[in-house]
GROMACS .gro file of N, CA, C and O in nm:
model
  464
    1UNK      N    1   1.180  -0.639   0.680
    1UNK     CA    2   1.140  -0.509   0.625
    1UNK      C    3   1.257  -0.447   0.550
    1UNK      O    4   1.372  -0.459   0.591
    2UNK      N    5   1.224  -0.384   0.442
    2UNK     CA    6   1.324  -0.313   0.361
    2UNK      C    7   1.277  -0.169   0.344
    2UNK      O    8   1.161  -0.145   0.314
    3UNK      N    9   1.369  -0.077   0.361
    3UNK     CA   10   1.340   0.064   0.337
    3UNK      C   11   1.411   0.106   0.208
    3UNK      O   12   1.527   0.071   0.186
    4UNK      N   13   1.339   0.182   0.126
    4UNK     CA   14   1.391   0.227  -0.002
    4UNK      C   15   1.380   0.378  -0.011
    4UNK      O   16   1.274   0.435   0.018
    5UNK      N   17   1.489   0.443  -0.051
    5UNK     CA   18   1.490   0.588  -0.065
    5UNK      C   19   1.540   0.624  -0.204
    5UNK      O   20   1.653   0.593  -0.241
    6UNK      N   21   1.451   0.690  -0.281
    6UNK     CA   22   1.487   0.729  -0.417
    6UNK      C   23   1.543   0.870  -0.421
    6UNK      O   24   1.513   0.953  -0.334
    7UNK      N   25   1.619   0.897  -0.524
    7UNK     CA   26   1.668   1.032  -0.551
    7UNK      C   27   1.700   1.044  -0.699
    7UNK      O   28   1.708   0.943  -0.770
    8UNK      N   29   1.714   1.169  -0.745
    8UNK     CA   30   1.759   1.190  -0.881
    8UNK      C   31   1.655   1.240  -0.978
    8UNK      O   32   1.686   1.265  -1.094
    9UNK      N   33   1.530   1.252  -0.934
    9UNK     CA   34   1.428   1.303  -1.025
    9UNK      C   35   1.448   1.452  -1.052
    9UNK      O   36   1.535   1.516  -0.993
   10UNK      N   37   1.366   1.504  -1.143
   10UNK     CA   38   1.374   1.645  -1.172
   10UNK      C   39   1.308   1.679  -1.304
   10UNK      O   40   1.232   1.600  -1.359
   11UNK      N   41   1.338   1.800  -1.352
   11UNK     CA   42   1.282   1.851  -1.476
   11UNK      C   43   1.391   1.849  -1.583
   11UNK      O   44   1.503   1.896  -1.559
   12UNK      N   45   1.357   1.796  -1.698
   12UNK     CA   46   1.454   1.787  -1.807
   12UNK      C   47   1.382   1.808  -1.939
   12UNK      O   48   1.262   1.778  -1.950
   13UNK      N   49   1.452   1.859  -2.036
   13UNK     CA   50   1.393   1.877  -2.168
   13UNK      C   51   1.392   1.745  -2.244
   13UNK      O   52   1.474   1.656  -2.218
   14UNK      N   53   1.301   1.735  -2.337
   14UNK     CA   54   1.294   1.616  -2.421
   14UNK      C   55   1.428   1.592  -2.488
   14UNK      O   56   1.493   1.685  -2.535
   15UNK      N   57   1.468   1.466  -2.488
   15UNK     CA   58   1.598   1.430  -2.544
   15UNK      C   59   1.708   1.425  -2.440
   15UNK      O   60   1.818   1.375  -2.469
   16UNK      N   61   1.680   1.475  -2.322
   16UNK     CA   62   1.779   1.480  -2.216
   16UNK      C   63   1.789   1.349  -2.139
   16UNK      O   64   1.724   1.249  -2.173
   17UNK      N   65   1.870   1.352  -2.034
   17UNK     CA   66   1.896   1.234  -1.953
   17UNK      C   67   1.883   1.264  -1.804
   17UNK      O   68   1.905   1.378  -1.761
   18UNK      N   69   1.848   1.161  -1.730
   18UNK     CA   70   1.846   1.166  -1.584
   18UNK      C   71   1.889   1.030  -1.532
   18UNK      O   72   1.869   0.928  -1.601
   19UNK      N   73   1.944   1.028  -1.412
   19UNK     CA   74   1.974   0.901  -1.347
   19UNK      C   75   1.908   0.900  -1.210
   19UNK      O   76   1.933   0.988  -1.128
   20UNK      N   77   1.825   0.799  -1.190
   20UNK     CA   78   1.760   0.779  -1.062
   20UNK      C   79   1.840   0.680  -0.978
   20UNK      O   80   1.899   0.586  -1.032
   21UNK      N   81   1.840   0.703  -0.847
   21UNK     CA   82   1.906   0.613  -0.754
   21UNK      C   83   1.807   0.568  -0.648
   21UNK      O   84   1.716   0.643  -0.612
   22UNK      N   85   1.826   0.448  -0.600
   22UNK     CA   86   1.742   0.395  -0.492
   22UNK      C   87   1.830   0.317  -0.397
   22UNK      O   88   1.888   0.214  -0.435
   23UNK      N   89   1.841   0.366  -0.275
   23UNK     CA   90   1.923   0.301  -0.173
   23UNK      C   91   1.835   0.216  -0.084
   23UNK      O   92   1.733   0.264  -0.032
   24UNK      N   93   1.875   0.092  -0.064
   24UNK     CA   94   1.800  -0.001   0.019
   24UNK      C   95   1.870  -0.019   0.154
   24UNK      O   96   1.992  -0.019   0.162
   25UNK      N   97   1.788  -0.035   0.257
   25UNK     CA   98   1.841  -0.064   0.390
   25UNK      C   99   1.745  -0.159   0.460
   25UNK      O  100   1.632  -0.179   0.416
   26UNK      N  101   1.790  -0.216   0.570
   26UNK     CA  102   1.707  -0.311   0.643
   26UNK      C  103   1.743  -0.453   0.605
   26UNK      O  104   1.861  -0.487   0.595
   27UNK      N  105   1.642  -0.534   0.579
   27UNK     CA  106   1.662  -0.677   0.551
   27UNK      C  107   1.700  -0.699   0.405
   27UNK      O  108   1.631  -0.770   0.330
   28UNK      N  109   1.811  -0.641   0.365
   28UNK     CA  110   1.850  -0.646   0.224
   28UNK      C  111   1.884  -0.786   0.178
   28UNK      O  112   1.877  -0.817   0.059
   29UNK      N  113   1.919  -0.873   0.271
   29UNK     CA  114   1.952  -1.010   0.233
   29UNK      C  115   1.829  -1.084   0.181
   29UNK      O  116   1.840  -1.189   0.118
   30UNK      N  117   1.711  -1.029   0.210
   30UNK     CA  118   1.585  -1.090   0.166
   30UNK      C  119   1.546  -1.051   0.024
   30UNK      O  120   1.450  -1.105  -0.031
   31UNK      N  121   1.618  -0.957  -0.035
   31UNK     CA  122   1.581  -0.905  -0.167
   31UNK      C  123   1.626  -1.000  -0.277
   31UNK      O  124   1.743  -1.039  -0.283
   32UNK      N  125   1.533  -1.038  -0.363
   32UNK     CA  126   1.566  -1.118  -0.481
   32UNK      C  127   1.575  -1.033  -0.607
   32UNK      O  128   1.647  -1.068  -0.701
   33UNK      N  129   1.500  -0.926  -0.611
   33UNK     CA  130   1.498  -0.840  -0.729
   33UNK      C  131   1.463  -0.698  -0.689
   33UNK      O  132   1.387  -0.677  -0.592
   34UNK      N  133   1.516  -0.605  -0.763
   34UNK     CA  134   1.480  -0.464  -0.744
   34UNK      C  135   1.443  -0.406  -0.879
   34UNK      O  136   1.486  -0.455  -0.984
   35UNK      N  137   1.361  -0.303  -0.873
   35UNK     CA  138   1.319  -0.246  -1.000
   35UNK      C  139   1.259  -0.108  -0.984
   35UNK      O  140   1.256  -0.050  -0.875
   36UNK      N  141   1.211  -0.059  -1.097
   36UNK     CA  142   1.149   0.072  -1.104
   36UNK      C  143   1.013   0.061  -1.170
   36UNK      O  144   0.996  -0.011  -1.270
   37UNK      N  145   0.919   0.132  -1.113
   37UNK     CA  146   0.786   0.145  -1.169
   37UNK      C  147   0.757   0.294  -1.181
   37UNK      O  148   0.825   0.376  -1.119
   38UNK      N  149   0.654   0.329  -1.257
   38UNK     CA  150   0.616   0.470  -1.268
   38UNK      C  151   0.465   0.482  -1.277
   38UNK      O  152   0.396   0.390  -1.319
   39UNK      N  153   0.419   0.599  -1.235
   39UNK     CA  154   0.276   0.627  -1.239
   39UNK      C  155   0.255   0.769  -1.286
   39UNK      O  156   0.299   0.864  -1.219
   40UNK      N  157   0.190   0.782  -1.400
   40UNK     CA  158   0.156   0.913  -1.454
   40UNK      C  159   0.018   0.953  -1.403
   40UNK      O  160  -0.062   0.866  -1.365
   41UNK      N  161  -0.013   1.082  -1.403
   41UNK     CA  162  -0.144   1.128  -1.355
   41UNK      C  163  -0.257   1.058  -1.428
   41UNK      O  164  -0.259   1.053  -1.552
   42UNK      N  165  -0.350   1.004  -1.352
   42UNK     CA  166  -0.467   0.939  -1.411
   42UNK      C  167  -0.442   0.802  -1.468
   42UNK      O  168  -0.532   0.743  -1.530
   43UNK      N  169  -0.322   0.750  -1.449
   43UNK     CA  170  -0.289   0.618  -1.504
   43UNK      C  171  -0.246   0.524  -1.394
   43UNK      O  172  -0.211   0.565  -1.283
   44UNK      N  173  -0.250   0.394  -1.425
   44UNK     CA  174  -0.206   0.295  -1.328
   44UNK      C  175  -0.053   0.290  -1.323
   44UNK      O  176   0.016   0.326  -1.417
   45UNK      N  177  -0.005   0.242  -1.209
   45UNK     CA  178   0.139   0.222  -1.195
   45UNK      C  179   0.182   0.112  -1.291
   45UNK      O  180   0.117   0.009  -1.302
   46UNK      N  181   0.295   0.134  -1.359
   46UNK     CA  182   0.342   0.037  -1.457
   46UNK      C  183   0.490   0.006  -1.436
   46UNK      O  184   0.566   0.090  -1.388
   47UNK      N  185   0.527  -0.115  -1.476
   47UNK     CA  186   0.666  -0.156  -1.466
   47UNK      C  187   0.750  -0.080  -1.566
   47UNK      O  188   0.709  -0.059  -1.681
   48UNK      N  189   0.869  -0.038  -1.522
   48UNK     CA  190   0.966   0.024  -1.611
   48UNK      C  191   1.081  -0.073  -1.637
   48UNK      O  192   1.112  -0.105  -1.752
   49UNK      N  193   1.143  -0.121  -1.529
   49UNK     CA  194   1.256  -0.212  -1.543
   49UNK      C  195   1.279  -0.284  -1.411
   49UNK      O  196   1.256  -0.227  -1.304
   50UNK      N  197   1.324  -0.409  -1.421
   50UNK     CA  198   1.360  -0.484  -1.301
   50UNK      C  199   1.493  -0.556  -1.325
   50UNK      O  200   1.530  -0.584  -1.440
   51UNK      N  201   1.562  -0.584  -1.215
   51UNK     CA  202   1.688  -0.659  -1.224
   51UNK      C  203   1.692  -0.758  -1.110
   51UNK      O  204   1.685  -0.720  -0.993
   52UNK      N  205   1.701  -0.886  -1.146
   52UNK     CA  206   1.706  -0.993  -1.048
   52UNK      C  207   1.850  -1.012  -1.000
   52UNK      O  208   1.946  -0.974  -1.069
   53UNK      N  209   1.864  -1.074  -0.884
   53UNK     CA  210   1.998  -1.104  -0.832
   53UNK      C  211   2.080  -1.187  -0.929
   53UNK      O  212   2.203  -1.182  -0.929
   54UNK      N  213   2.011  -1.266  -1.013
   54UNK     CA  214   2.080  -1.349  -1.112
   54UNK      C  215   2.140  -1.266  -1.225
   54UNK      O  216   2.220  -1.317  -1.304
   55UNK      N  217   2.097  -1.141  -1.232
   55UNK     CA  218   2.143  -1.055  -1.340
   55UNK      C  219   2.041  -1.036  -1.451
   55UNK      O  220   2.057  -0.948  -1.535
   56UNK      N  221   1.937  -1.116  -1.447
   56UNK     CA  222   1.833  -1.105  -1.550
   56UNK      C  223   1.761  -0.972  -1.536
   56UNK      O  224   1.722  -0.933  -1.427
   57UNK      N  225   1.745  -0.903  -1.648
   57UNK     CA  226   1.675  -0.775  -1.650
   57UNK      C  227   1.549  -0.785  -1.734
   57UNK      O  228   1.538  -0.870  -1.823
   58UNK      N  229   1.457  -0.696  -1.705
   58UNK     CA  230   1.332  -0.690  -1.778
   58UNK      C  231   1.294  -0.544  -1.796
   58UNK      O  232   1.302  -0.466  -1.700
   59UNK      N  233   1.256  -0.508  -1.918
   59UNK     CA  234   1.222  -0.369  -1.947
   59UNK      C  235   1.085  -0.361  -2.013
   59UNK      O  236   1.045  -0.449  -2.090
   60UNK      N  237   1.016  -0.252  -1.985
   60UNK     CA  238   0.894  -0.223  -2.058
   60UNK      C  239   0.933  -0.191  -2.203
   60UNK      O  240   1.038  -0.132  -2.228
   61UNK      N  241   0.848  -0.230  -2.296
   61UNK     CA  242   0.878  -0.205  -2.437
   61UNK      C  243   0.900  -0.057  -2.465
   61UNK      O  244   0.982  -0.020  -2.550
   62UNK      N  245   0.830   0.027  -2.393
   62UNK     CA  246   0.836   0.171  -2.418
   62UNK      C  247   0.970   0.233  -2.381
   62UNK      O  248   1.000   0.345  -2.424
   63UNK      N  249   1.051   0.162  -2.302
   63UNK     CA  250   1.178   0.220  -2.259
   63UNK      C  251   1.299   0.143  -2.309
   63UNK      O  252   1.413   0.185  -2.288
   64UNK      N  253   1.276   0.032  -2.376
   64UNK     CA  254   1.388  -0.049  -2.426
   64UNK      C  255   1.475   0.034  -2.519
   64UNK      O  256   1.426   0.104  -2.606
   65UNK      N  257   1.605   0.023  -2.498
   65UNK     CA  258   1.699   0.098  -2.580
   65UNK      C  259   1.727   0.238  -2.530
   65UNK      O  260   1.819   0.304  -2.578
   66UNK      N  261   1.647   0.285  -2.434
   66UNK     CA  262   1.665   0.421  -2.381
   66UNK      C  263   1.702   0.419  -2.233
   66UNK      O  264   1.779   0.505  -2.187
   67UNK      N  265   1.646   0.326  -2.158
   67UNK     CA  266   1.670   0.318  -2.014
   67UNK      C  267   1.758   0.197  -1.983
   67UNK      O  268   1.747   0.093  -2.049
   68UNK      N  269   1.840   0.210  -1.879
   68UNK     CA  270   1.924   0.100  -1.834
   68UNK      C  271   1.917   0.089  -1.683
   68UNK      O  272   1.940   0.189  -1.612
   69UNK      N  273   1.886  -0.030  -1.634
   69UNK     CA  274   1.884  -0.054  -1.490
   69UNK      C  275   2.015  -0.122  -1.450
   69UNK      O  276   2.066  -0.207  -1.522
   70UNK      N  277   2.068  -0.081  -1.336
   70UNK     CA  278   2.190  -0.141  -1.285
   70UNK      C  279   2.185  -0.145  -1.133
   70UNK      O  280   2.107  -0.072  -1.071
   71UNK      N  281   2.265  -0.232  -1.075
   71UNK     CA  282   2.270  -0.244  -0.930
   71UNK      C  283   2.414  -0.243  -0.884
   71UNK      O  284   2.503  -0.301  -0.946
   72UNK      N  285   2.437  -0.176  -0.772
   72UNK     CA  286   2.565  -0.179  -0.703
   72UNK      C  287   2.540  -0.251  -0.571
   72UNK      O  288   2.490  -0.190  -0.476
   73UNK      N  289   2.571  -0.379  -0.568
   73UNK     CA  290   2.540  -0.458  -0.449
   73UNK      C  291   2.619  -0.412  -0.327
   73UNK      O  292   2.570  -0.424  -0.214
   74UNK      N  293   2.738  -0.360  -0.350
   74UNK     CA  294   2.818  -0.313  -0.237
   74UNK      C  295   2.753  -0.193  -0.168
   74UNK      O  296   2.768  -0.173  -0.048
   75UNK      N  297   2.679  -0.115  -0.247
   75UNK     CA  298   2.612   0.003  -0.193
   75UNK      C  299   2.463  -0.021  -0.170
   75UNK      O  300   2.391   0.070  -0.128
   76UNK      N  301   2.417  -0.144  -0.200
   76UNK     CA  302   2.274  -0.176  -0.187
   76UNK      C  303   2.188  -0.073  -0.259
   76UNK      O  304   2.086  -0.026  -0.207
   77UNK      N  305   2.231  -0.038  -0.379
   77UNK     CA  306   2.166   0.067  -0.454
   77UNK      C  307   2.134   0.019  -0.596
   77UNK      O  308   2.216  -0.052  -0.657
   78UNK      N  309   2.017   0.058  -0.644
   78UNK     CA  310   1.979   0.031  -0.782
   78UNK      C  311   1.964   0.164  -0.853
   78UNK      O  312   1.920   0.263  -0.794
   79UNK      N  313   2.005   0.167  -0.978
   79UNK     CA  314   2.002   0.289  -1.058
   79UNK      C  315   1.914   0.269  -1.181
   79UNK      O  316   1.897   0.157  -1.230
   80UNK      N  317   1.862   0.379  -1.231
   80UNK     CA  318   1.792   0.379  -1.358
   80UNK      C  319   1.847   0.494  -1.440
   80UNK      O  320   1.821   0.611  -1.409
   81UNK      N  321   1.926   0.462  -1.540
   81UNK     CA  322   1.978   0.562  -1.632
   81UNK      C  323   1.876   0.581  -1.743
   81UNK      O  324   1.842   0.487  -1.814
   82UNK      N  325   1.827   0.703  -1.757
   82UNK     CA  326   1.723   0.733  -1.854
   82UNK      C  327   1.778   0.830  -1.957
   82UNK      O  328   1.814   0.944  -1.924
   83UNK      N  329   1.786   0.785  -2.080
   83UNK     CA  330   1.835   0.867  -2.192
   83UNK      C  331   1.723   0.890  -2.292
   83UNK      O  332   1.623   0.819  -2.294
   84UNK      N  333   1.743   0.988  -2.378
   84UNK     CA  334   1.646   1.020  -2.482
   84UNK      C  335   1.505   1.030  -2.425
   84UNK      O  336   1.409   0.973  -2.477
   85UNK      N  337   1.494   1.105  -2.318
   85UNK     CA  338   1.366   1.117  -2.249
   85UNK      C  339   1.261   1.184  -2.336
   85UNK      O  340   1.292   1.274  -2.416
   86UNK      N  341   1.137   1.139  -2.318
   86UNK     CA  342   1.024   1.190  -2.393
   86UNK      C  343   0.921   1.247  -2.295
   86UNK      O  344   0.916   1.205  -2.179
   87UNK      N  345   0.837   1.339  -2.342
   87UNK     CA  346   0.732   1.392  -2.252
   87UNK      C  347   0.645   1.281  -2.191
   87UNK      O  348   0.602   1.294  -2.076
   88UNK      N  349   0.623   1.174  -2.264
   88UNK     CA  350   0.542   1.065  -2.211
   88UNK      C  351   0.611   0.985  -2.102
   88UNK      O  352   0.550   0.897  -2.040
   89UNK      N  353   0.738   1.014  -2.075
   89UNK     CA  354   0.806   0.952  -1.962
   89UNK      C  355   0.777   1.026  -1.831
   89UNK      O  356   0.817   0.979  -1.724
   90UNK      N  357   0.708   1.137  -1.840
   90UNK     CA  358   0.674   1.214  -1.721
   90UNK      C  359   0.587   1.131  -1.628
   90UNK      O  360   0.483   1.078  -1.669
   91UNK      N  361   0.631   1.117  -1.504
   91UNK     CA  362   0.560   1.035  -1.405
   91UNK      C  363   0.633   1.043  -1.272
   91UNK      O  364   0.744   1.097  -1.264
   92UNK      N  365   0.569   0.989  -1.171
   92UNK     CA  366   0.639   0.963  -1.045
   92UNK      C  367   0.700   0.824  -1.055
   92UNK      O  368   0.629   0.727  -1.088
   93UNK      N  369   0.827   0.815  -1.030
   93UNK     CA  370   0.899   0.689  -1.041
   93UNK      C  371   0.921   0.631  -0.901
   93UNK      O  372   0.970   0.700  -0.810
   94UNK      N  373   0.886   0.503  -0.887
   94UNK     CA  374   0.895   0.435  -0.759
   94UNK      C  375   0.994   0.320  -0.767
   94UNK      O  376   0.994   0.242  -0.862
   95UNK      N  377   1.075   0.309  -0.664
   95UNK     CA  378   1.165   0.196  -0.650
   95UNK      C  379   1.091   0.082  -0.582
   95UNK      O  380   1.004   0.105  -0.496
   96UNK      N  381   1.125  -0.040  -0.619
   96UNK     CA  382   1.057  -0.158  -0.567
   96UNK      C  383   1.157  -0.267  -0.536
   96UNK      O  384   1.257  -0.282  -0.608
   97UNK      N  385   1.132  -0.341  -0.429
   97UNK     CA  386   1.214  -0.456  -0.394
   97UNK      C  387   1.123  -0.573  -0.359
   97UNK      O  388   1.022  -0.553  -0.289
   98UNK      N  389   1.155  -0.691  -0.407
   98UNK     CA  390   1.076  -0.810  -0.379
   98UNK      C  391   1.168  -0.925  -0.343
   98UNK      O  392   1.285  -0.927  -0.379
   99UNK      N  393   1.111  -1.022  -0.272
   99UNK     CA  394   1.185  -1.141  -0.236
   99UNK      C  395   1.088  -1.251  -0.200
   99UNK      O  396   0.970  -1.225  -0.171
  100UNK      N  397   1.137  -1.374  -0.199
  100UNK     CA  398   1.052  -1.489  -0.171
  100UNK      C  399   0.986  -1.475  -0.034
  100UNK      O  400   0.869  -1.509  -0.016
  101UNK      N  401   1.063  -1.424   0.061
  101UNK     CA  402   1.011  -1.410   0.197
  101UNK      C  403   0.996  -1.264   0.235
  101UNK      O  404   0.996  -1.229   0.354
  102UNK      N  405   0.982  -1.178   0.135
  102UNK     CA  406   0.974  -1.034   0.160
  102UNK      C  407   0.852  -0.976   0.092
  102UNK      O  408   0.838  -0.987  -0.031
  103UNK      N  409   0.764  -0.915   0.165
  103UNK     CA  410   0.652  -0.846   0.099
  103UNK      C  411   0.706  -0.736   0.010
  103UNK      O  412   0.810  -0.677   0.040
  104UNK      N  413   0.638  -0.704  -0.100
  104UNK     CA  414   0.686  -0.597  -0.188
  104UNK      C  415   0.706  -0.468  -0.110
  104UNK      O  416   0.620  -0.426  -0.033
  105UNK      N  417   0.822  -0.406  -0.129
  105UNK     CA  418   0.855  -0.281  -0.062
  105UNK      C  419   0.864  -0.171  -0.166
  105UNK      O  420   0.912  -0.193  -0.277
  106UNK      N  421   0.821  -0.052  -0.127
  106UNK     CA  422   0.817   0.063  -0.219
  106UNK      C  423   0.884   0.183  -0.156
  106UNK      O  424   0.874   0.206  -0.035
  107UNK      N  425   0.950   0.262  -0.241
  107UNK     CA  426   1.001   0.390  -0.198
  107UNK      C  427   0.891   0.494  -0.201
  107UNK      O  428   0.777   0.466  -0.240
  108UNK      N  429   0.928   0.616  -0.167
  108UNK     CA  430   0.828   0.723  -0.159
  108UNK      C  431   0.798   0.785  -0.295
  108UNK      O  432   0.700   0.856  -0.310
  109UNK      N  433   0.883   0.757  -0.392
  109UNK     CA  434   0.863   0.809  -0.527
  109UNK      C  435   0.942   0.935  -0.552
  109UNK      O  436   0.968   1.014  -0.461
  110UNK      N  437   0.981   0.953  -0.677
  110UNK     CA  438   1.052   1.075  -0.718
  110UNK      C  439   0.993   1.121  -0.852
  110UNK      O  440   0.970   1.040  -0.942
  111UNK      N  441   0.968   1.249  -0.862
  111UNK     CA  442   0.901   1.305  -0.980
  111UNK      C  443   1.001   1.326  -1.093
  111UNK      O  444   1.108   1.384  -1.074
  112UNK      N  445   0.963   1.279  -1.210
  112UNK     CA  446   1.038   1.305  -1.333
  112UNK      C  447   0.945   1.379  -1.429
  112UNK      O  448   0.836   1.329  -1.460
  113UNK      N  449   0.986   1.496  -1.472
  113UNK     CA  450   0.907   1.575  -1.565
  113UNK      C  451   0.991   1.606  -1.688
  113UNK      O  452   1.101   1.659  -1.676
  114UNK      N  453   0.938   1.570  -1.804
  114UNK     CA  454   1.008   1.592  -1.930
  114UNK      C  455   0.928   1.694  -2.011
  114UNK      O  456   0.813   1.669  -2.047
  115UNK      N  457   0.989   1.807  -2.038
  115UNK     CA  458   0.921   1.912  -2.113
  115UNK      C  459   0.949   1.898  -2.262
  115UNK      O  460   1.055   1.853  -2.304
  116UNK      N  461   0.850   1.939  -2.341
  116UNK     CA  462   0.864   1.926  -2.486
  116UNK      C  463   0.926   2.049  -2.548
  116UNK      O  464   0.945   2.151  -2.482
   0.00000   0.00000   0.00000
């Protein structure tokens, strides 16, 4: 089992920046990849960015060039630096961890609101 705790959400004006953090605890040795997903009201949860232990990253087309995912393995923490935020980035952002022998784990979510 892995526990994930997100922080860093909030309200920001369009064009602004936020950094989300997600701290992992528990069976962290089982984690192969961590990432961020988001869910806007009335929409399905969608992938934002993922980072594998190998270093390979994957981004949604809508955030490429604006968002950066990073991991601090010493702190068992994954970050999402969000720049040039747009109103359409408004959503609840969820941290995710997966592994070959680990069921997908989710954080509780953190709200990001971008005002126009």
